Amino acid sequence: MGISRSVRSLAVAASAAVLCAVAPAQGAVADDTGAVITFDGVSSDAGGDGTVSAGQTITGTTDVTFTVHADPDDEPTEAVVSITGSGEYQGTGTVKQTFSLNPGDCLPSCTLHATLDTAATQQFGGSANGVAAPLVNDGANTLHVEVDSPRPRTVTADTAVTVDNGRPVVSLPDLPGDDAWTTRKPVGLTADGELSLRATATGGNGVSRVRYFSTSRAWPAPADLTAPDSGATWTTTLDTSAVPAGLYAGDLYVVAYDKDGRAGSPVRAVTLVDHGFTITPKLGTVIRPYETPVSVTYAYPSALNKAFPANLNYAYPVSTTVSLDGKAQATTPVGASTYEGNTAGFLADLGPLPYGSHTLTFDTVDNRGAHGRADLPVTVVSEVTPTWTDGFQDFPVAGSNWKLAATTSADDGVSRAEHWTLDVDGATVATGSYPAQPSGTWKATTTGVHDVTLTIVSQYGDTTVSSLPLRVVAATTTQLTGPATSTYGGKATFTATVAQTGAKPAAGAKVSFQYKRAGTTTWKTQATVTADSAGKASYATTAKYNGAWRAVTAAKNLTWTSSTSKTLTSHVKAVLTVSRPAATAVHGKPASYTAHSSPYVKGTALRFQARQKDGTWVTLTSAALSTSGSATTKITFSHAGTWTLRVYRPGTTDLTGTYSSSWTVKVS
């Protein structure tokens, strides 16, 4: 329709816009400030003279008159006047009117008149809930004007109004409000198996009923709260056991109706449904008493397991009680790094546990009072420990077979060595199973330190490893050489040769030369000599008596063992000579002969012997040694001829039998 500069009234339907152009009182002002909006009057069914005042009350149909002062270089193309539902009360939309402006309509100004129905309603939350909710909330609102130009440029103007259509008002005392959720703390109503709901409803036209309803199919059908006997608080309890867990922030509402059946603005009933969570203790069913920390993970349904930073901010565990056979053992309190925002889990300290079979119960409660519980049967056992009974009391000698043996025991009195393996340097020596105790024989082939490892596996699968070092020392051999027969008073030299395993000379070995005089039983060390680089050690002595010799090599700590040579029998013969024996004689006439011998031994008789034709010797006569060591005798030859003579000193314990050199006599 055309617009003239005179004011023209247009019939307007509830949803139509009315444009009234008023001839300007003065010429347009050419500047660059854009449109200027002024409110001229606001009036409604509540009465009033149209004067604009801050916060004035409007009811039902409301008339708004405002003037737009235009800029010739920036003429407006559209003007919108509106009131929008907002806040915790759910106004379902906006009451507004739009004016399309043509060039010249608002030069230099134009006055526009809008009619807004503040009592208009709209179906809310689906037809099944039967809620004709007002588009605009009762209470404080803002009347808003917006003028647009093609620059583009938008100019707005607002005036505060109070809408009062007498609708009932409902509030939820257990719901802090939307702003509380921004702190990321658990707020809102809580439902586990059931939801206890309280609503306070008031209205100038009374309250006939209060209804709880949902736009989610997961929730029960709409339910009316029970009217109070007195006061304004309505209540009900809803079964939410079948409702999926989750945060329902924009699905649940409570609305009040007045005595005429008019619905007020619904209130959002933000509700957290927490049916609890699952917890999983990460602990083996067979444990040892010192395994006190246990990792516990928890998991909420995916609807509550939000991504950071909202993860578990509305529902999260706050404490865990660990019980042993029904008796509380430890309690882990909440901590920001332990629970809130941490989906990985937490640690619980079990403390010392007694041996035997038990049930560990992990009961975790979250900030909403919901529980997660897990029962874990455990058997507390001790390790099986070995006690070596053979193999470590001495050092094995290279080349020997070495026995290793141990007994096993357990503090719990139940665990046993179900299976065992005995290794030396990683090579298996022996294996066995219960009831056999660990033992084995090892061939000690090389010198040095070896690792002996006993691995025990109990019937519960626990493994105990015991490792000990075992040093193998070299064996030694000692060989002794020396004269079998020596002359009394002469030098006798004995040499010992010492070698260790592998025919390696035992350089530096300490060798003791030991002597046992004939007729005695005691070995006496005569000297200790250090072997040279070739493993040889020598000892020289003056021959005196018959006896036995041996060489004893001392053990060297952590290097080689001791060894003793074979016994070497050493004979000592006396010194026996004949001084200037006569070379001729006459048969039938005695000839004198003198023999000398040392050492002197009282009563020693020297035998003067002649050799027979068959080579045997016969004693012709004998004479005792005098204290001077001489023995003189006379021999009468029975016939003429050549005689071969000698002197024989019989052997004793101390000295071996001794013969002088033989000599010949021509008997005529």
XYZ file of C-alpha atoms in Angstrom:
668
model
C 0.000 0.000 0.000
C 1.179 3.550 -0.492
C 2.320 5.750 2.290
C 1.594 9.415 2.478
C 3.090 11.917 4.752
C -0.169 12.186 6.611
C -0.816 9.678 9.352
C -2.764 6.713 8.028
C -4.261 4.029 10.293
C -4.020 0.414 9.062
C -6.033 -2.513 10.353
C -3.614 -5.085 11.619
C -4.170 -8.757 12.443
C -2.373 -10.384 15.363
C 0.453 -11.546 13.135
C 0.525 -8.605 10.685
C 2.589 -5.413 10.794
C 1.060 -1.926 10.814
C 2.967 1.009 9.321
C 1.907 4.577 10.096
C 3.813 7.384 8.380
C 3.650 10.794 10.011
C 4.577 13.878 8.022
C 7.810 15.330 9.287
C 7.676 18.517 11.275
C 10.851 19.824 9.627
C 13.189 19.105 6.752
C 15.589 16.165 6.719
C 18.960 16.654 8.278
C 21.835 15.622 6.006
C 24.478 14.081 8.229
C 26.180 10.726 8.693
C 24.826 9.703 12.036
C 22.389 7.164 10.657
C 18.848 6.702 12.011
C 17.866 7.968 15.431
C 15.105 6.137 17.290
C 12.892 7.661 19.973
C 10.042 5.997 21.829
C 6.904 8.129 21.705
C 4.446 5.994 23.622
C 3.798 2.551 25.090
C 0.333 1.480 26.197
C -1.492 -1.788 26.700
C -4.655 -3.419 28.040
C -3.328 -2.581 31.477
C -4.197 1.066 30.755
C -1.993 4.078 31.056
C -1.752 7.235 29.018
C 0.996 5.962 26.714
C 3.795 7.694 28.508
C 7.083 5.844 28.178
C 8.633 5.000 31.537
C 11.317 2.535 32.567
C 9.913 -0.808 33.654
C 6.303 0.129 33.021
C 3.830 -2.727 33.180
C 2.239 -3.993 29.972
C -0.511 -6.552 29.627
C -2.131 -8.282 26.690
C -2.214 -6.170 23.523
C 0.463 -3.511 23.681
C 0.803 -0.516 21.388
C 4.230 0.882 20.721
C 4.815 4.201 18.949
C 8.329 5.299 18.002
C 9.922 7.810 15.659
C 12.774 7.175 13.277
C 14.882 10.160 12.250
C 16.600 9.328 8.959
C 19.770 10.454 7.241
C 19.258 11.337 3.533
C 22.457 9.488 2.644
C 21.578 6.452 4.734
C 17.825 5.884 4.550
C 16.454 2.948 6.584
C 15.048 -0.052 4.747
C 13.499 -1.952 7.649
C 12.391 -1.517 11.237
C 11.604 -4.331 13.696
C 9.977 -4.014 17.110
C 9.988 -7.107 19.397
C 9.798 -8.680 22.834
C 11.717 -11.998 23.196
C 11.180 -14.706 25.771
C 14.376 -15.521 27.743
C 15.846 -16.653 31.076
C 15.115 -19.778 33.076
C 11.449 -19.441 32.227
C 11.066 -20.866 28.775
C 9.333 -18.289 26.579
C 8.987 -20.189 23.354
C 9.603 -17.435 20.879
C 9.430 -13.774 20.008
C 6.517 -11.385 19.570
C 7.515 -8.922 16.882
C 6.461 -6.795 13.940
C 8.514 -5.883 10.900
C 8.185 -2.697 8.850
C 9.534 -2.466 5.293
C 10.560 1.099 4.484
C 10.857 2.659 1.035
C 13.029 5.585 0.021
C 11.592 8.801 1.306
C 9.318 7.170 3.902
C 11.403 8.414 6.806
C 12.861 11.675 5.457
C 13.465 13.514 7.517
C 11.542 11.267 9.975
C 8.634 8.937 10.309
C 6.561 7.716 13.204
C 5.723 4.010 13.303
C 3.037 2.281 15.311
C 3.174 -1.446 16.249
C 0.692 -3.617 18.042
C 2.194 -6.600 19.973
C 0.182 -9.373 21.623
C 2.183 -10.109 24.780
C -0.291 -12.821 25.770
C 0.260 -14.869 22.586
C 0.963 -18.584 23.171
C 2.495 -21.461 21.246
C 2.438 -25.217 21.634
C 5.562 -26.205 23.660
C 7.287 -29.552 23.925
C 5.046 -31.418 21.540
C 1.294 -31.832 21.385
C 1.352 -34.850 23.731
C 2.297 -32.581 26.631
C -0.538 -30.133 25.992
C 1.391 -27.042 27.052
C 0.308 -23.779 25.397
C 3.202 -21.750 26.692
C 3.335 -17.946 26.382
C 5.731 -16.587 23.801
C 6.835 -13.904 26.255
C 7.623 -14.558 29.913
C 5.877 -12.592 32.580
C 8.297 -10.395 34.421
C 11.105 -8.099 33.408
C 11.533 -7.853 29.646
C 12.917 -5.508 27.072
C 11.037 -3.772 24.293
C 13.530 -3.716 21.431
C 13.547 -1.661 18.211
C 16.039 -2.290 15.436
C 16.412 -0.138 12.291
C 18.514 -1.365 9.368
C 19.966 0.585 6.441
C 21.794 -0.661 3.325
C 25.281 0.551 4.354
C 24.792 -1.741 6.209
C 24.164 0.007 9.451
C 21.993 -1.152 12.342
C 20.666 1.199 14.986
C 18.792 -0.103 18.034
C 16.823 1.279 20.941
C 15.498 -0.504 24.037
C 13.144 0.298 26.849
C 12.542 -1.851 29.911
C 9.029 -3.148 30.484
C 7.384 -5.535 32.906
C 5.078 -8.069 31.273
C 2.211 -9.080 33.504
C -0.379 -11.331 31.937
C -1.191 -13.015 35.233
C 0.370 -16.306 34.278
C 1.364 -18.612 37.176
C 5.059 -18.721 38.013
C 6.926 -21.920 38.989
C 10.418 -22.298 40.413
C 12.543 -25.290 41.418
C 14.220 -24.752 44.804
C 16.660 -27.625 44.165
C 17.940 -26.150 40.919
C 20.461 -23.323 41.313
C 20.016 -22.115 37.756
C 21.837 -22.142 34.459
C 24.652 -19.882 35.607
C 25.800 -22.423 38.190
C 26.756 -24.853 35.446
C 29.405 -22.508 34.141
C 31.522 -23.217 37.240
C 31.799 -26.840 36.092
C 30.617 -28.064 39.446
C 27.878 -30.669 39.987
C 24.576 -28.812 40.119
C 21.019 -29.541 39.097
C 18.603 -32.245 40.107
C 19.863 -35.740 40.679
C 18.143 -38.932 39.669
C 19.442 -42.400 40.326
C 16.696 -44.964 40.660
C 14.165 -42.194 41.286
C 13.813 -38.425 41.051
C 12.394 -36.440 43.949
C 10.942 -33.262 42.512
C 9.837 -30.125 44.324
C 8.288 -27.095 42.642
C 7.063 -23.828 44.112
C 4.140 -22.399 42.122
C 2.332 -19.066 42.625
C -0.030 -16.944 40.572
C -2.498 -14.116 40.901
C -5.209 -16.309 39.454
C -4.254 -19.262 41.658
C -2.596 -22.536 40.700
C -4.723 -25.464 39.612
C -1.968 -27.956 38.836
C 1.767 -28.325 38.319
C 2.940 -30.683 35.597
C 6.294 -32.315 34.973
C 6.930 -33.242 31.352
C 9.768 -34.046 28.970
C 10.583 -33.559 25.327
C 12.722 -36.747 25.445
C 11.221 -40.127 24.687
C 13.524 -41.670 27.283
C 11.514 -40.208 30.150
C 8.155 -41.295 31.577
C 4.866 -39.743 30.453
C 3.876 -36.319 31.837
C 3.067 -36.409 35.532
C 1.202 -33.999 37.766
C 2.767 -33.045 41.063
C 0.843 -33.393 44.294
C -0.692 -30.193 45.643
C 0.521 -29.102 49.066
C -1.710 -29.114 52.111
C -0.429 -25.646 52.738
C 2.103 -23.341 51.177
C 3.122 -23.297 47.535
C 5.481 -26.297 47.178
C 4.228 -29.165 45.019
C 6.014 -32.541 45.081
C 6.300 -35.889 43.305
C 8.622 -38.866 43.018
C 9.363 -40.373 39.614
C 10.776 -43.797 38.825
C 13.862 -43.176 36.702
C 15.426 -46.623 36.944
C 14.671 -47.261 33.263
C 15.907 -43.862 32.101
C 19.329 -43.965 30.412
C 22.122 -42.238 32.335
C 23.062 -38.805 31.107
C 22.819 -35.077 31.603
C 19.375 -33.846 30.548
C 19.907 -30.101 30.315
C 17.237 -29.123 27.748
C 14.707 -31.936 27.847
C 12.894 -31.700 31.170
C 10.438 -29.014 32.286
C 7.936 -28.106 34.971
C 4.946 -25.861 34.229
C 2.098 -24.475 36.386
C -1.494 -23.825 35.309
C -3.842 -21.229 36.809
C -7.487 -21.799 37.684
C -8.532 -20.899 34.130
C -6.207 -23.587 32.725
C -3.647 -21.140 31.363
C -0.063 -22.395 31.406
C 2.760 -20.263 32.697
C 6.259 -20.283 31.300
C 7.884 -23.725 31.732
C 10.968 -23.974 33.932
C 13.895 -26.043 32.669
C 14.517 -28.899 35.126
C 18.152 -29.675 34.394
C 18.628 -33.242 35.644
C 21.614 -35.565 35.899
C 20.718 -39.235 35.825
C 23.494 -41.226 37.467
C 22.861 -44.932 37.801
C 26.401 -45.380 38.988
C 29.471 -46.612 37.189
C 31.615 -49.655 36.825
C 34.963 -49.957 38.568
C 37.701 -52.410 37.735
C 40.497 -53.084 40.218
C 43.700 -54.001 38.434
C 45.100 -56.591 40.790
C 45.886 -60.237 40.307
C 43.877 -62.851 42.134
C 47.107 -64.081 43.710
C 49.036 -61.358 45.488
C 51.815 -60.981 47.991
C 51.369 -59.034 51.207
C 53.650 -56.209 50.162
C 51.733 -55.558 46.918
C 49.661 -52.866 48.606
C 48.948 -50.314 45.835
C 46.141 -51.282 43.487
C 45.089 -49.398 40.377
C 41.327 -48.909 40.051
C 39.723 -47.678 36.865
C 36.169 -46.454 36.635
C 33.872 -45.959 33.676
C 30.659 -44.004 33.360
C 28.225 -44.527 30.498
C 29.213 -42.623 27.365
C 26.476 -40.030 27.999
C 28.340 -38.922 31.128
C 31.848 -39.483 29.880
C 32.311 -36.099 28.265
C 35.389 -34.739 26.573
C 37.667 -32.327 28.415
C 37.008 -29.884 30.015
C 33.532 -31.222 30.756
C 34.715 -34.756 31.454
C 33.189 -36.035 34.663
C 32.693 -32.548 36.026
C 29.086 -33.300 36.860
C 29.607 -36.853 38.082
C 32.855 -38.258 39.355
C 34.043 -40.469 42.245
C 34.882 -38.788 45.501
C 36.049 -41.656 47.686
C 36.818 -45.348 47.587
C 36.674 -47.751 50.482
C 38.606 -50.984 50.216
C 37.377 -53.734 52.522
C 38.901 -57.087 53.351
C 36.288 -59.736 54.081
C 33.804 -56.967 54.875
C 36.128 -54.959 57.118
C 37.269 -51.570 55.849
C 40.965 -51.691 55.096
C 41.660 -48.307 53.510
C 39.817 -45.242 52.241
C 41.045 -43.099 49.401
C 39.633 -39.544 49.475
C 38.892 -37.307 46.512
C 41.636 -35.248 44.975
C 41.548 -33.005 41.959
C 44.296 -34.947 40.251
C 42.897 -38.285 41.338
C 39.280 -38.120 40.297
C 37.839 -34.950 38.781
C 38.501 -34.905 35.087
C 40.666 -38.025 35.262
C 39.154 -41.000 33.478
C 42.303 -43.080 33.847
C 41.498 -44.124 37.410
C 43.236 -43.860 40.739
C 45.339 -45.769 43.239
C 44.150 -47.329 46.479
C 46.513 -48.436 49.221
C 45.509 -51.775 50.672
C 47.985 -51.802 53.521
C 49.456 -55.060 54.843
C 47.265 -58.052 54.087
C 47.124 -61.364 55.973
C 47.943 -64.625 54.263
C 45.167 -66.811 52.957
C 42.047 -66.540 50.782
C 40.020 -63.358 51.096
C 37.574 -61.118 49.286
C 38.568 -57.553 48.547
C 35.645 -55.196 48.050
C 36.146 -51.877 46.274
C 33.230 -49.534 46.930
C 33.481 -46.164 45.215
C 30.929 -43.406 45.750
C 30.621 -40.416 43.454
C 29.627 -36.832 44.173
C 25.976 -37.751 43.525
C 25.958 -40.599 46.019
C 25.915 -43.281 43.335
C 28.059 -46.368 43.985
C 30.330 -48.516 41.912
C 31.358 -51.783 43.496
C 33.597 -54.677 42.627
C 34.315 -57.831 44.636
C 37.658 -59.465 43.933
C 38.607 -62.857 45.396
C 42.304 -62.903 46.205
C 44.754 -65.297 47.756
C 47.558 -63.665 49.692
C 50.659 -65.798 49.509
C 54.319 -65.448 50.290
C 57.186 -66.196 48.008
C 58.883 -69.549 48.234
C 62.427 -69.006 49.456
C 65.353 -71.430 49.177
C 67.969 -72.299 51.768
C 71.121 -73.730 50.243
C 72.249 -76.877 52.006
C 75.044 -77.914 49.691
C 77.239 -76.254 47.113
C 78.321 -73.044 48.821
C 80.223 -74.238 51.875
C 83.462 -74.397 49.893
C 84.947 -73.638 46.496
C 84.647 -76.310 43.851
C 87.820 -77.399 42.126
C 88.022 -77.247 38.357
C 87.340 -80.613 36.838
C 85.270 -81.897 39.735
C 81.578 -82.765 39.896
C 79.926 -80.307 42.273
C 76.662 -80.969 44.071
C 74.160 -78.148 44.546
C 71.163 -78.603 46.837
C 68.574 -76.463 48.618
C 65.458 -76.782 50.709
C 62.435 -74.507 50.224
C 59.949 -72.898 52.588
C 57.201 -70.252 52.592
C 55.983 -67.931 55.343
C 52.351 -68.558 54.442
C 52.738 -72.240 55.226
C 50.965 -73.179 52.003
C 53.064 -72.116 49.042
C 55.545 -74.667 47.791
C 58.058 -75.109 45.022
C 55.718 -76.650 42.480
C 58.388 -76.465 39.781
C 62.045 -75.516 39.948
C 64.962 -75.060 37.593
C 68.627 -74.998 38.564
C 70.895 -73.126 36.132
C 74.593 -72.347 36.085
C 75.635 -69.533 33.756
C 72.267 -69.820 32.010
C 72.615 -73.516 31.252
C 70.120 -75.824 32.927
C 71.688 -78.285 35.351
C 68.528 -79.866 36.754
C 64.752 -79.424 36.893
C 62.137 -80.912 39.150
C 58.656 -80.724 40.583
C 57.068 -81.066 43.994
C 57.792 -82.915 46.253
C 61.413 -83.130 45.026
C 63.665 -80.513 46.567
C 66.012 -78.577 44.284
C 69.324 -80.361 43.675
C 71.716 -81.152 40.877
C 75.305 -82.015 40.027
C 77.386 -79.645 37.956
C 80.674 -80.322 36.212
C 83.021 -77.502 37.253
C 85.029 -77.314 34.058
C 86.503 -73.816 34.154
C 87.946 -71.606 36.856
C 86.465 -68.243 37.806
C 83.100 -66.967 39.059
C 79.909 -68.652 37.876
C 76.276 -67.643 38.421
C 74.092 -70.240 40.087
C 70.385 -69.465 39.646
C 67.479 -71.278 41.245
C 64.076 -70.391 39.775
C 61.063 -71.500 41.787
C 57.448 -71.392 40.591
C 54.803 -71.926 43.253
C 51.467 -73.599 42.729
C 49.973 -70.090 42.510
C 52.224 -69.116 39.648
C 54.476 -66.864 41.720
C 58.099 -66.935 40.657
C 61.072 -66.572 42.983
C 64.566 -66.252 41.558
C 67.604 -66.734 43.780
C 71.052 -66.136 42.309
C 74.418 -66.606 43.994
C 77.976 -66.434 42.677
C 80.121 -69.550 42.901
C 83.866 -69.394 42.373
C 85.692 -72.361 40.889
C 89.371 -72.598 41.826
C 92.133 -74.410 39.999
C 93.452 -77.794 41.067
C 97.187 -78.234 41.585
C 99.564 -81.178 41.173
C 102.897 -81.375 42.973
C 105.676 -83.663 41.779
C 108.825 -84.283 43.861
C 112.173 -85.482 42.578
C 115.401 -86.178 44.505
C 118.126 -88.834 45.125
C 116.986 -92.272 46.126
C 120.265 -92.922 47.978
C 122.672 -90.434 49.491
C 125.913 -90.749 51.374
C 125.996 -89.776 54.975
C 127.124 -86.139 55.334
C 126.702 -85.411 51.630
C 124.293 -82.964 49.949
C 120.819 -84.147 48.892
C 118.742 -81.783 46.710
C 114.962 -82.198 46.278
C 112.931 -80.341 43.595
C 109.132 -79.839 43.560
C 107.255 -78.941 40.343
C 103.763 -77.431 40.846
C 101.190 -77.058 38.044
C 97.595 -75.894 38.131
C 94.582 -76.863 35.999
C 95.461 -76.715 32.329
C 99.141 -77.542 32.907
C 99.789 -73.932 33.796
C 102.750 -73.402 36.142
C 101.713 -72.358 39.629
C 104.156 -69.473 39.843
C 104.487 -68.131 43.369
C 103.121 -71.218 45.015
C 104.304 -71.830 48.574
C 105.857 -75.311 48.732
C 106.732 -76.982 52.039
C 109.371 -79.741 51.974
C 108.482 -82.252 54.665
C 110.619 -85.081 56.054
C 109.729 -88.159 58.115
C 112.707 -90.012 59.647
C 112.599 -93.765 59.264
C 110.996 -95.446 62.243
C 108.856 -92.383 63.084
C 105.340 -91.320 62.104
C 105.590 -87.538 62.163
C 106.175 -85.343 59.167
C 108.254 -82.269 59.885
C 108.576 -79.265 57.614
C 112.205 -78.625 56.806
C 111.699 -75.524 54.651
C 109.033 -73.553 52.717
C 110.104 -72.316 49.302
C 108.313 -70.079 46.757
C 107.983 -71.609 43.319
C 109.532 -69.724 40.431
C 107.829 -68.750 37.159
C 108.145 -72.321 35.972
C 106.404 -73.584 39.111
C 109.630 -75.122 40.482
C 110.941 -74.994 44.058
C 114.169 -76.691 45.338
C 115.596 -77.570 48.730
C 119.120 -78.890 49.558
C 119.978 -80.707 52.795
C 122.774 -82.785 54.377
C 122.034 -86.508 54.261
C 121.967 -88.124 57.702
C 119.316 -90.793 58.101
C 116.997 -92.962 56.141
C 113.571 -91.378 55.744
C 110.743 -90.189 53.461
C 110.233 -86.840 51.751
C 107.184 -85.121 50.349
C 106.280 -81.646 48.989
C 103.059 -79.897 50.078
C 101.733 -76.949 48.003
C 99.619 -74.544 50.034
C 96.227 -73.391 48.726
C 96.054 -69.845 47.383
C 92.864 -68.010 48.355
C 90.339 -67.844 45.472
C 92.985 -69.174 43.054
C 94.004 -72.783 43.588
C 93.812 -75.667 46.017
C 96.551 -77.395 47.962
C 98.191 -80.594 46.813
C 100.753 -83.091 48.157
C 103.300 -84.965 46.124
C 103.859 -88.700 46.282
C 106.196 -89.861 49.038
C 109.820 -90.157 48.003
C 111.892 -92.698 50.026
C 115.426 -91.508 50.608
C 118.153 -93.931 51.757
C 121.369 -92.810 53.410
C 124.380 -95.077 53.307
C 127.274 -94.831 55.735
C 130.763 -93.794 54.724
C 132.787 -97.070 54.530
C 136.453 -97.319 53.462
C 139.467 -99.667 53.922
C 142.806 -97.984 54.516
C 145.723 -99.305 52.398
C 144.712 -102.957 52.398
C 147.587 -105.429 51.816
C 147.582 -106.720 48.275
C 149.526 -109.939 49.040
C 149.415 -112.629 51.692
C 150.607 -116.166 52.476
C 148.010 -118.805 52.982
C 147.845 -120.112 56.524
C 149.288 -116.889 57.886
C 146.989 -114.094 59.211
C 146.861 -110.693 57.463
C 145.620 -107.567 59.230
C 142.936 -105.235 57.692
C 141.418 -101.983 59.085
C 138.109 -100.449 57.903
C 136.812 -97.005 58.714
C 133.086 -96.033 58.863
C 130.939 -93.093 59.947
C 128.753 -92.289 61.626
C 129.901 -94.214 64.649
C 127.148 -96.272 66.230
C 128.097 -98.226 69.286
C 128.081 -101.961 68.757
C 128.122 -101.768 64.982
C 129.961 -104.802 63.560
C 131.626 -104.639 60.164
C 131.709 -107.783 58.086
C 134.783 -108.641 55.989
C 133.580 -110.690 53.008
C 135.122 -112.707 50.148
C 133.520 -113.404 46.778
C 133.015 -117.007 45.783
C 133.434 -118.415 42.328
C 129.663 -118.394 41.852
C 129.611 -114.649 42.590
C 128.168 -114.841 46.050
C 129.812 -113.241 49.040
C 130.627 -114.965 52.292
C 131.646 -113.380 55.545
C 135.152 -114.341 56.595
C 135.204 -112.389 59.868
C 133.718 -109.352 61.572
C 134.954 -106.578 63.825
C 133.208 -103.967 65.888
C 133.781 -100.307 65.293
C 135.707 -98.506 67.921
C 134.874 -95.032 69.104
C 137.288 -93.719 66.552
C 135.157 -95.200 63.789
C 137.675 -97.961 62.939
C 137.425 -101.719 63.015
C 140.533 -103.962 62.639
C 140.555 -107.702 62.012
C 142.959 -110.490 60.861
C 142.135 -112.826 58.012
C 143.900 -116.187 57.483
C 143.563 -117.345 53.870
C 142.970 -121.083 53.507
C 144.669 -121.566 50.120
C 146.711 -119.803 47.588
C 145.117 -117.864 44.814
C 143.608 -114.475 44.075
C 141.008 -113.376 46.586
C 138.455 -110.528 46.127
C 137.488 -108.872 49.422
C 135.106 -106.184 50.652
C 133.695 -104.749 53.892
C 129.937 -104.711 54.575
C 128.187 -102.586 57.166
C 124.724 -104.079 57.802
C 121.718 -101.720 57.462
C 119.845 -100.278 60.383
C 116.712 -98.190 60.729
C 118.689 -95.007 60.294
C 121.153 -96.146 57.635
C 120.920 -98.481 54.736
C 123.347 -101.381 54.266
C 126.713 -100.169 52.946
C 129.512 -101.916 50.996
C 133.000 -100.688 50.656
C 134.871 -100.795 47.441
C 136.301 -104.273 46.750
C 140.017 -105.053 46.533
C 142.086 -108.126 45.513
C 144.731 -110.056 47.432
C 147.227 -112.529 45.855
C 147.718 -115.357 48.285
C 150.791 -117.564 47.820
